[in-house]
Amino acid sequence: GHVPSRVVSVAGRPVRTPSALLRHSVGIVPLPTRRTGKACGSLGLRTARVLKTADTRRSGCPRRAVVTACWSLEVSLATSVFVAATVTALMLRGDARARGHAIFLGVFGSMQLIDALLWYDATLGPMESCDMLNRVITRLGICIICCEPLAALWGAYRISGRKHPPNALIALYVSVFLLTPLAGASVLALGDETIEGACQSPLVAPEERVLPCDGRSTCRALFDVSTPVVCSTITPQHHIQYGGLDVVYHRLLTPMDRTDICRLQSETGTNIVFRGSREIPILLRLTYLAGMAVPYALLVKPASNGLAHAGILTTTWLVGLASDGHASVWCLANVAQGILMLTETRLWPNLLKEDQQRYRELKLDSGAVIDGLLNLDDAHIRTIGPHDEIVDVTTEDKLQETSRSGSQSNGGHRVMAMDVTEEPQASSEGRAAPTGAKALKKKEKKRPYRSSDVPQDLDAIVIGSGIGGLTTAALLSKAGKRVLVLEAHYRPGGCTHAFYEVGDNVFDSGIHYVGGAEGPMRFLLSHVCSKPLQLAFMGSPDDGYTYDTFDLGGGVPGYPLRRDRLAESLIEHFPHEAEGIKLYLDQTDLPNYLMYAKFIPDTFPFAKAIRGWLWDRVRDTRPEITAEEQVAKFVKDPALRALLSGGQIIDWNLAPNRVSHLVAEGMMAYYRAGGLYPAGSSNTIADSIIPIIEEAGGKVLCGAPVASILTESTGPDDTGGPSLRAVGVRLAKSGDTIRAPIVVSGIGYYNTFHRLLSNEQRLAAGIDTSMVDAKLGNSHSHICAYISLDGPPEAFDLKPWNIHSMPDLPKYDYNISAMQEDFYRDPFSQKECLMTLTCPSAKDKFYAKDLPGRSNVLLLIEGMPEWFRDFDETQHGRRTDDYKQLKESFKPLFLERLYKYYPKTEGHITHIEISTPLSAEHFINSPEGASYGLEWTPEHFERELHEEFFNPTVQKVGSMYMTGEAVAYGGFYGALATGYATASHILGLPQLLFLLARNRGVDPELLE
């Protein structure tokens, strides 16, 4: 019979619902609720067979009567945060395996946010009211569920080294999973008032008919949110059931499905009787499981890893099979898979190396696209040659080239389906291409500032074109913003630029080597480069790809650190300290919680709680301990202590008894997978990034120092928000003012707060820098010798690795701190001070093509600004004779060390140039010539300083941000990563992640 009904208002519209009358023939009774004293929920009727658990059936009932596993608002929120953090960590890790996992978990785990929103909706009132939030979130959840198998397939293919699944397989997945809603129908859309009124467990099953999928069924209801249909509910076992309020599935049913007999009245008045289930049919659920688990089991290698992921999915599926809300228990799989994804590189130590080998083999066997190294276009393969030279070859030509298996010549280096070396190309007249530093400078693209070149309707201004500024600008550009980058120097790149003005040679201003070959650095670079950035491994197969050597007083470089063999390299020379070495290196593998905290903007949900948890983890690492103290906990050998705590001191310029152990450990771990050098000089870095900015309508203009940031008052603010906001900049030379709604400073803490903001602006904004200024000074600078030679590197036996030279160390009982303290007082007090030698010409794969018959060496020592204090008021190009004489006094120190390690260079020097802290202050606008921003003492890691001053968002000036080394860490990788963190604060973390997922990056090419 017909259930009497009453009219209630749902989302502002009248909807007929069943009355509280009893249908005694099937034992249905109204369920009490503590909240209203009436029937439990607007539509709260259930059969007698579920009365034992029905008090938790509806959101109007006591929600905490049953709280288990995934089934609460709190757990869904916590799992959502875990999934988001895991996906972020995987994307930052950057390898193909991590990105494949991120694709799957990002889609699969997003259902936890859907659950959280539905649980939240349940706290607002009965879910049976089918309000607008319920309708929208349910439809979104169903769409995500349908996409989960396709995400698993795509992720597994990415992990296996392939670009995407075959089109036929994609079509198959789409046909199976995206058409799932056709198996069900909404009883509300079909005219019945409730699913309870339509479907019961009958005493006698009548004859069944197939329910037609007409225009009022789920087919159309899914796209009509104006009608209160297709909504979720809570099951008796306290699960979320997506669409369970009114959707029944009547196709593809098996005897294993829990079904009811449903009777509906059609528009013609005919009764339609059919069997239906609130759950997706088990056959489809099994197909969903296979669609996710099988690709991981078959494609992901090693097999044990793929089976582990498939096993998690299968186990969770079986757990959910016994529940009345199968899909809602997947949070168990999300957490388990996330943990496995984060820890798999430890569970399978050689995982990433095996991946790389597999990718190389796959590339050779099939010419497949691996990590963006090649772009396939029908019958042509586009390969990137040295110095942006584009070469198009046919597929047949490519096969002939690859068969040569990387033959070598004296020319440049090209990357096709494998590394292939070719002769330098001749000009159209048959003459060799022009060479030499002057020719390189002539080919360089100039970007001088002219007011007419400033784009209209700017979205953002970035001050400084270092790697941090360019990275932020490129990400904003990818997000559709028009960005202007202003650089004070006449060449972009900051400390990543190279110069040609000295000795008819090319020298790098700051990039001597980079690490991160197997970490997230490659991923971060891929999304800000318009073309593959080519990075060459230092060393060779003969020396195990050595990148660092040390002279600890033995007179010759020793203790080589080799790619992927850091522990073995150290144990080889200190076998008695093997256990301590392993323990020390193991504890350097901790996640970079400080950097993770930088990615969480204030606008992100639960931002303070998440950052607080991350900062607790930072405190657990004890940053207040110095490198000297930390190393002493693990090893006793004084020479080994010196090597671990200060062997690479030239990379941070602070004695081991003052630098935080996080810096020394991080640097040692950073190069663990090998040292890399940009092929074609470090100018290729900026050249690879700038086109992305320009393609979006932005500009990078040089010779445009910024005098100040323009601000406006925001008026009285009772909310505690900023009283000032940045609205543009004023240039120093021309006096031009340029306005934009966002201003980003990439020129360091001191320049930002003391030069770009005036005393009046800081006072108006309530910015007090005294705490930072009292605790942290500027880092030490460098004094460098740029030496040009008249022959190729092999003529002088120049090596591609660095030599960290400390011959006087035994005189100080291997105490680097004591040795450097003497040096800081008087640089000429030691016969052989601490010095690093590096040979760009031996590291650069393309140097011989650009500068044939020449070579160069760079030597560095720490430089203290007080040594040159008497010349602070002099100007570059007009320095006094006393200054020039002081510079000359450093030449013997450098030349003696050069001849000691490379004796064949004597008599072949064509030019030597000395730079000082004053040089660095002039060319890169660094206060006191500081090489690494503020000094990296334990105080640098205090949370209060980071939250207020070293924050991507300038806390007390609205629309103003910082990027680069001032935000988290110095050096190339630190500035690159903080460029992303700043973009996260400007765009929002979800938009940044969506941007990275949508745009496949151009991976760097690692050359050997």
PDB file of C-alpha atoms in Angstrom, residues 618-804:
ATOM      1  CA  VAL A 618      62.327  20.276  14.018  1.00  0.00           C
ATOM      2  CA  ARG A 619      62.967  20.642  17.747  1.00  0.00           C
ATOM      3  CA  ASP A 620      63.348  16.867  17.991  1.00  0.00           C
ATOM      4  CA  THR A 621      66.384  17.164  15.693  1.00  0.00           C
ATOM      5  CA  ARG A 622      68.079  19.424  18.282  1.00  0.00           C
ATOM      6  CA  PRO A 623      69.251  22.253  15.993  1.00  0.00           C
ATOM      7  CA  GLU A 624      70.845  23.932  19.019  1.00  0.00           C
ATOM      8  CA  ILE A 625      73.641  21.351  18.887  1.00  0.00           C
ATOM      9  CA  THR A 626      76.664  22.420  16.852  1.00  0.00           C
ATOM     10  CA  ALA A 627      78.246  20.293  14.148  1.00  0.00           C
ATOM     11  CA  GLU A 628      81.335  19.786  16.321  1.00  0.00           C
ATOM     12  CA  GLU A 629      79.242  18.507  19.234  1.00  0.00           C
ATOM     13  CA  GLN A 630      77.074  16.249  17.080  1.00  0.00           C
ATOM     14  CA  VAL A 631      79.927  14.528  15.272  1.00  0.00           C
ATOM     15  CA  ALA A 632      81.690  13.872  18.593  1.00  0.00           C
ATOM     16  CA  LYS A 633      78.726  11.699  19.651  1.00  0.00           C
ATOM     17  CA  PHE A 634      79.390   9.221  16.871  1.00  0.00           C
ATOM     18  CA  VAL A 635      83.123   9.089  16.079  1.00  0.00           C
ATOM     19  CA  LYS A 636      86.372   9.571  17.962  1.00  0.00           C
ATOM     20  CA  ASP A 637      89.037   9.811  15.265  1.00  0.00           C
ATOM     21  CA  PRO A 638      90.053  13.515  15.181  1.00  0.00           C
ATOM     22  CA  ALA A 639      90.662  13.545  11.422  1.00  0.00           C
ATOM     23  CA  LEU A 640      87.251  12.012  10.756  1.00  0.00           C
ATOM     24  CA  ARG A 641      85.619  14.478  13.151  1.00  0.00           C
ATOM     25  CA  ALA A 642      87.220  17.320  11.219  1.00  0.00           C
ATOM     26  CA  LEU A 643      86.071  15.929   7.867  1.00  0.00           C
ATOM     27  CA  LEU A 644      82.455  15.378   8.961  1.00  0.00           C
ATOM     28  CA  SER A 645      81.988  18.612  10.891  1.00  0.00           C
ATOM     29  CA  GLY A 646      83.921  21.023   8.669  1.00  0.00           C
ATOM     30  CA  GLY A 647      85.378  19.329   5.616  1.00  0.00           C
ATOM     31  CA  GLN A 648      82.883  21.130   3.375  1.00  0.00           C
ATOM     32  CA  ILE A 649      82.994  24.355   5.393  1.00  0.00           C
ATOM     33  CA  ILE A 650      83.407  26.405   2.231  1.00  0.00           C
ATOM     34  CA  ASP A 651      79.736  25.587   1.524  1.00  0.00           C
ATOM     35  CA  TRP A 652      78.461  27.441   4.617  1.00  0.00           C
ATOM     36  CA  ASN A 653      81.422  29.521   5.905  1.00  0.00           C
ATOM     37  CA  LEU A 654      81.183  29.062   9.656  1.00  0.00           C
ATOM     38  CA  ALA A 655      83.406  27.122  12.056  1.00  0.00           C
ATOM     39  CA  PRO A 656      82.114  23.723  13.291  1.00  0.00           C
ATOM     40  CA  ASN A 657      81.837  24.963  16.879  1.00  0.00           C
ATOM     41  CA  ARG A 658      79.348  27.629  15.764  1.00  0.00           C
ATOM     42  CA  VAL A 659      77.353  26.148  12.887  1.00  0.00           C
ATOM     43  CA  SER A 660      74.248  24.064  13.643  1.00  0.00           C
ATOM     44  CA  HIS A 661      74.736  20.379  12.995  1.00  0.00           C
ATOM     45  CA  LEU A 662      71.711  20.425  10.661  1.00  0.00           C
ATOM     46  CA  VAL A 663      73.729  22.446   8.146  1.00  0.00           C
ATOM     47  CA  ALA A 664      76.834  20.225   8.085  1.00  0.00           C
ATOM     48  CA  GLU A 665      74.763  17.030   8.041  1.00  0.00           C
ATOM     49  CA  GLY A 666      72.422  18.367   5.383  1.00  0.00           C
ATOM     50  CA  MET A 667      75.328  19.305   3.125  1.00  0.00           C
ATOM     51  CA  MET A 668      76.943  15.888   3.487  1.00  0.00           C
ATOM     52  CA  ALA A 669      73.646  14.145   2.658  1.00  0.00           C
ATOM     53  CA  TYR A 670      72.866  16.589  -0.174  1.00  0.00           C
ATOM     54  CA  TYR A 671      75.773  15.309  -2.289  1.00  0.00           C
ATOM     55  CA  ARG A 672      75.337  11.653  -1.370  1.00  0.00           C
ATOM     56  CA  ALA A 673      74.028  10.736  -4.841  1.00  0.00           C
ATOM     57  CA  GLY A 674      76.863  12.632  -6.531  1.00  0.00           C
ATOM     58  CA  GLY A 675      77.958  16.136  -7.370  1.00  0.00           C
ATOM     59  CA  LEU A 676      76.468  17.819 -10.433  1.00  0.00           C
ATOM     60  CA  TYR A 677      77.630  20.749 -12.513  1.00  0.00           C
ATOM     61  CA  PRO A 678      75.510  22.688 -15.063  1.00  0.00           C
ATOM     62  CA  ALA A 679      76.747  21.835 -18.539  1.00  0.00           C
ATOM     63  CA  GLY A 680      77.352  25.010 -20.517  1.00  0.00           C
ATOM     64  CA  SER A 681      77.960  27.114 -17.353  1.00  0.00           C
ATOM     65  CA  SER A 682      75.459  28.134 -14.713  1.00  0.00           C
ATOM     66  CA  ASN A 683      73.959  30.742 -17.062  1.00  0.00           C
ATOM     67  CA  THR A 684      71.899  27.895 -18.497  1.00  0.00           C
ATOM     68  CA  ILE A 685      69.830  27.868 -15.290  1.00  0.00           C
ATOM     69  CA  ALA A 686      68.365  31.349 -15.746  1.00  0.00           C
ATOM     70  CA  ASP A 687      68.155  30.828 -19.510  1.00  0.00           C
ATOM     71  CA  SER A 688      65.964  27.770 -18.910  1.00  0.00           C
ATOM     72  CA  ILE A 689      63.578  29.509 -16.502  1.00  0.00           C
ATOM     73  CA  ILE A 690      63.090  32.985 -18.005  1.00  0.00           C
ATOM     74  CA  PRO A 691      61.122  31.848 -21.123  1.00  0.00           C
ATOM     75  CA  ILE A 692      58.305  30.598 -18.866  1.00  0.00           C
ATOM     76  CA  ILE A 693      57.974  34.086 -17.382  1.00  0.00           C
ATOM     77  CA  GLU A 694      58.083  35.779 -20.774  1.00  0.00           C
ATOM     78  CA  GLU A 695      55.613  33.381 -22.391  1.00  0.00           C
ATOM     79  CA  ALA A 696      53.028  34.426 -19.793  1.00  0.00           C
ATOM     80  CA  GLY A 697      53.477  38.110 -20.695  1.00  0.00           C
ATOM     81  CA  GLY A 698      56.033  38.891 -17.993  1.00  0.00           C
ATOM     82  CA  LYS A 699      59.548  40.306 -18.218  1.00  0.00           C
ATOM     83  CA  VAL A 700      62.964  39.957 -16.623  1.00  0.00           C
ATOM     84  CA  LEU A 701      64.742  43.315 -16.742  1.00  0.00           C
ATOM     85  CA  CYS A 702      68.313  43.963 -15.584  1.00  0.00           C
ATOM     86  CA  GLY A 703      70.164  47.066 -14.445  1.00  0.00           C
ATOM     87  CA  ALA A 704      67.077  47.976 -12.408  1.00  0.00           C
ATOM     88  CA  PRO A 705      67.963  48.205  -8.698  1.00  0.00           C
ATOM     89  CA  VAL A 706      64.939  48.786  -6.487  1.00  0.00           C
ATOM     90  CA  ALA A 707      65.228  51.625  -3.987  1.00  0.00           C
ATOM     91  CA  SER A 708      62.118  50.926  -1.933  1.00  0.00           C
ATOM     92  CA  ILE A 709      58.810  49.095  -1.736  1.00  0.00           C
ATOM     93  CA  LEU A 710      55.715  51.280  -2.030  1.00  0.00           C
ATOM     94  CA  THR A 711      53.134  50.707   0.680  1.00  0.00           C
ATOM     95  CA  GLU A 712      49.691  52.026   1.509  1.00  0.00           C
ATOM     96  CA  SER A 713      47.812  52.105   4.774  1.00  0.00           C
ATOM     97  CA  THR A 714      45.019  49.562   5.088  1.00  0.00           C
ATOM     98  CA  GLY A 715      43.255  51.724   7.684  1.00  0.00           C
ATOM     99  CA  PRO A 716      42.174  50.712  11.189  1.00  0.00           C
ATOM    100  CA  ASP A 717      42.001  46.949  11.580  1.00  0.00           C
ATOM    101  CA  ASP A 718      40.420  45.342  14.616  1.00  0.00           C
ATOM    102  CA  THR A 719      41.211  41.840  13.363  1.00  0.00           C
ATOM    103  CA  GLY A 720      44.946  42.123  13.922  1.00  0.00           C
ATOM    104  CA  GLY A 721      45.749  42.144  10.220  1.00  0.00           C
ATOM    105  CA  PRO A 722      48.556  44.181   8.610  1.00  0.00           C
ATOM    106  CA  SER A 723      48.240  47.953   8.799  1.00  0.00           C
ATOM    107  CA  LEU A 724      50.252  48.353   5.573  1.00  0.00           C
ATOM    108  CA  ARG A 725      50.121  46.608   2.253  1.00  0.00           C
ATOM    109  CA  ALA A 726      52.666  46.571  -0.557  1.00  0.00           C
ATOM    110  CA  VAL A 727      51.468  48.123  -3.815  1.00  0.00           C
ATOM    111  CA  GLY A 728      54.626  48.423  -5.917  1.00  0.00           C
ATOM    112  CA  VAL A 729      58.258  49.521  -6.047  1.00  0.00           C
ATOM    113  CA  ARG A 730      60.359  52.599  -6.744  1.00  0.00           C
ATOM    114  CA  LEU A 731      63.527  52.146  -8.810  1.00  0.00           C
ATOM    115  CA  ALA A 732      66.836  53.607  -7.658  1.00  0.00           C
ATOM    116  CA  LYS A 733      68.295  54.890 -10.946  1.00  0.00           C
ATOM    117  CA  SER A 734      65.326  56.202 -12.878  1.00  0.00           C
ATOM    118  CA  GLY A 735      63.001  56.914  -9.966  1.00  0.00           C
ATOM    119  CA  ASP A 736      60.228  55.100 -11.848  1.00  0.00           C
ATOM    120  CA  THR A 737      57.389  53.712  -9.781  1.00  0.00           C
ATOM    121  CA  ILE A 738      55.853  50.409 -10.854  1.00  0.00           C
ATOM    122  CA  ARG A 739      52.689  49.132  -9.206  1.00  0.00           C
ATOM    123  CA  ALA A 740      51.384  45.598  -8.746  1.00  0.00           C
ATOM    124  CA  PRO A 741      49.083  43.906  -6.214  1.00  0.00           C
ATOM    125  CA  ILE A 742      51.824  41.459  -5.116  1.00  0.00           C
ATOM    126  CA  VAL A 743      55.454  42.280  -4.297  1.00  0.00           C
ATOM    127  CA  VAL A 744      58.023  39.539  -3.659  1.00  0.00           C
ATOM    128  CA  SER A 745      61.517  40.221  -2.350  1.00  0.00           C
ATOM    129  CA  GLY A 746      64.184  37.708  -3.295  1.00  0.00           C
ATOM    130  CA  ILE A 747      67.208  39.655  -2.062  1.00  0.00           C
ATOM    131  CA  GLY A 748      67.614  38.406   1.508  1.00  0.00           C
ATOM    132  CA  TYR A 749      66.560  39.358   5.009  1.00  0.00           C
ATOM    133  CA  TYR A 750      68.781  42.414   5.473  1.00  0.00           C
ATOM    134  CA  ASN A 751      68.042  43.987   2.100  1.00  0.00           C
ATOM    135  CA  THR A 752      64.329  43.361   2.514  1.00  0.00           C
ATOM    136  CA  PHE A 753      63.798  44.730   6.005  1.00  0.00           C
ATOM    137  CA  HIS A 754      66.568  47.339   6.187  1.00  0.00           C
ATOM    138  CA  ARG A 755      66.853  48.660   2.634  1.00  0.00           C
ATOM    139  CA  LEU A 756      63.534  48.128   0.866  1.00  0.00           C
ATOM    140  CA  LEU A 757      61.451  49.127   3.904  1.00  0.00           C
ATOM    141  CA  SER A 758      62.241  52.456   5.526  1.00  0.00           C
ATOM    142  CA  ASN A 759      62.316  53.118   9.258  1.00  0.00           C
ATOM    143  CA  GLU A 760      58.962  54.877   8.930  1.00  0.00           C
ATOM    144  CA  GLN A 761      57.395  51.919   7.158  1.00  0.00           C
ATOM    145  CA  ARG A 762      58.730  49.431   9.710  1.00  0.00           C
ATOM    146  CA  LEU A 763      57.446  51.624  12.542  1.00  0.00           C
ATOM    147  CA  ALA A 764      54.006  51.976  10.928  1.00  0.00           C
ATOM    148  CA  ALA A 765      53.785  48.212  10.389  1.00  0.00           C
ATOM    149  CA  GLY A 766      55.089  47.377  13.859  1.00  0.00           C
ATOM    150  CA  ILE A 767      58.151  45.533  12.566  1.00  0.00           C
ATOM    151  CA  ASP A 768      60.973  45.301  15.126  1.00  0.00           C
ATOM    152  CA  THR A 769      64.072  43.647  13.684  1.00  0.00           C
ATOM    153  CA  SER A 770      66.189  44.054  16.816  1.00  0.00           C
ATOM    154  CA  MET A 771      65.684  40.411  17.815  1.00  0.00           C
ATOM    155  CA  VAL A 772      67.155  39.112  14.550  1.00  0.00           C
ATOM    156  CA  ASP A 773      69.887  41.725  14.421  1.00  0.00           C
ATOM    157  CA  ALA A 774      71.000  40.891  17.947  1.00  0.00           C
ATOM    158  CA  LYS A 775      71.130  37.144  17.402  1.00  0.00           C
ATOM    159  CA  LEU A 776      72.420  36.745  13.861  1.00  0.00           C
ATOM    160  CA  GLY A 777      75.140  38.457  11.894  1.00  0.00           C
ATOM    161  CA  ASN A 778      75.840  38.174   8.199  1.00  0.00           C
ATOM    162  CA  SER A 779      77.545  34.993   7.036  1.00  0.00           C
ATOM    163  CA  HIS A 780      81.197  35.162   6.070  1.00  0.00           C
ATOM    164  CA  SER A 781      82.098  36.065   2.523  1.00  0.00           C
ATOM    165  CA  HIS A 782      84.678  34.535   0.152  1.00  0.00           C
ATOM    166  CA  ILE A 783      87.907  35.697  -1.372  1.00  0.00           C
ATOM    167  CA  CYS A 784      88.309  34.026  -4.756  1.00  0.00           C
ATOM    168  CA  ALA A 785      91.031  33.657  -7.359  1.00  0.00           C
ATOM    169  CA  TYR A 786      89.840  33.250 -10.958  1.00  0.00           C
ATOM    170  CA  ILE A 787      92.738  31.759 -12.924  1.00  0.00           C
ATOM    171  CA  SER A 788      92.831  31.313 -16.716  1.00  0.00           C
ATOM    172  CA  LEU A 789      95.232  28.871 -18.397  1.00  0.00           C
ATOM    173  CA  ASP A 790      96.532  28.608 -21.955  1.00  0.00           C
ATOM    174  CA  GLY A 791      95.852  24.903 -22.532  1.00  0.00           C
ATOM    175  CA  PRO A 792      93.039  22.361 -22.226  1.00  0.00           C
ATOM    176  CA  PRO A 793      92.300  20.693 -18.853  1.00  0.00           C
ATOM    177  CA  GLU A 794      94.015  17.437 -19.793  1.00  0.00           C
ATOM    178  CA  ALA A 795      97.271  19.278 -20.430  1.00  0.00           C
ATOM    179  CA  PHE A 796      97.444  20.165 -16.737  1.00  0.00           C
ATOM    180  CA  ASP A 797      95.794  17.043 -15.301  1.00  0.00           C
ATOM    181  CA  LEU A 798      92.930  19.176 -13.964  1.00  0.00           C
ATOM    182  CA  LYS A 799      90.385  17.063 -12.120  1.00  0.00           C
ATOM    183  CA  PRO A 800      86.589  17.409 -12.167  1.00  0.00           C
ATOM    184  CA  TRP A 801      86.318  17.034  -8.393  1.00  0.00           C
ATOM    185  CA  ASN A 802      86.824  19.628  -5.660  1.00  0.00           C
ATOM    186  CA  ILE A 803      89.877  19.664  -3.409  1.00  0.00           C
ATOM    187  CA  HIS A 804      89.220  20.850   0.147  1.00  0.00           C
TER     188      HIS A 804
END
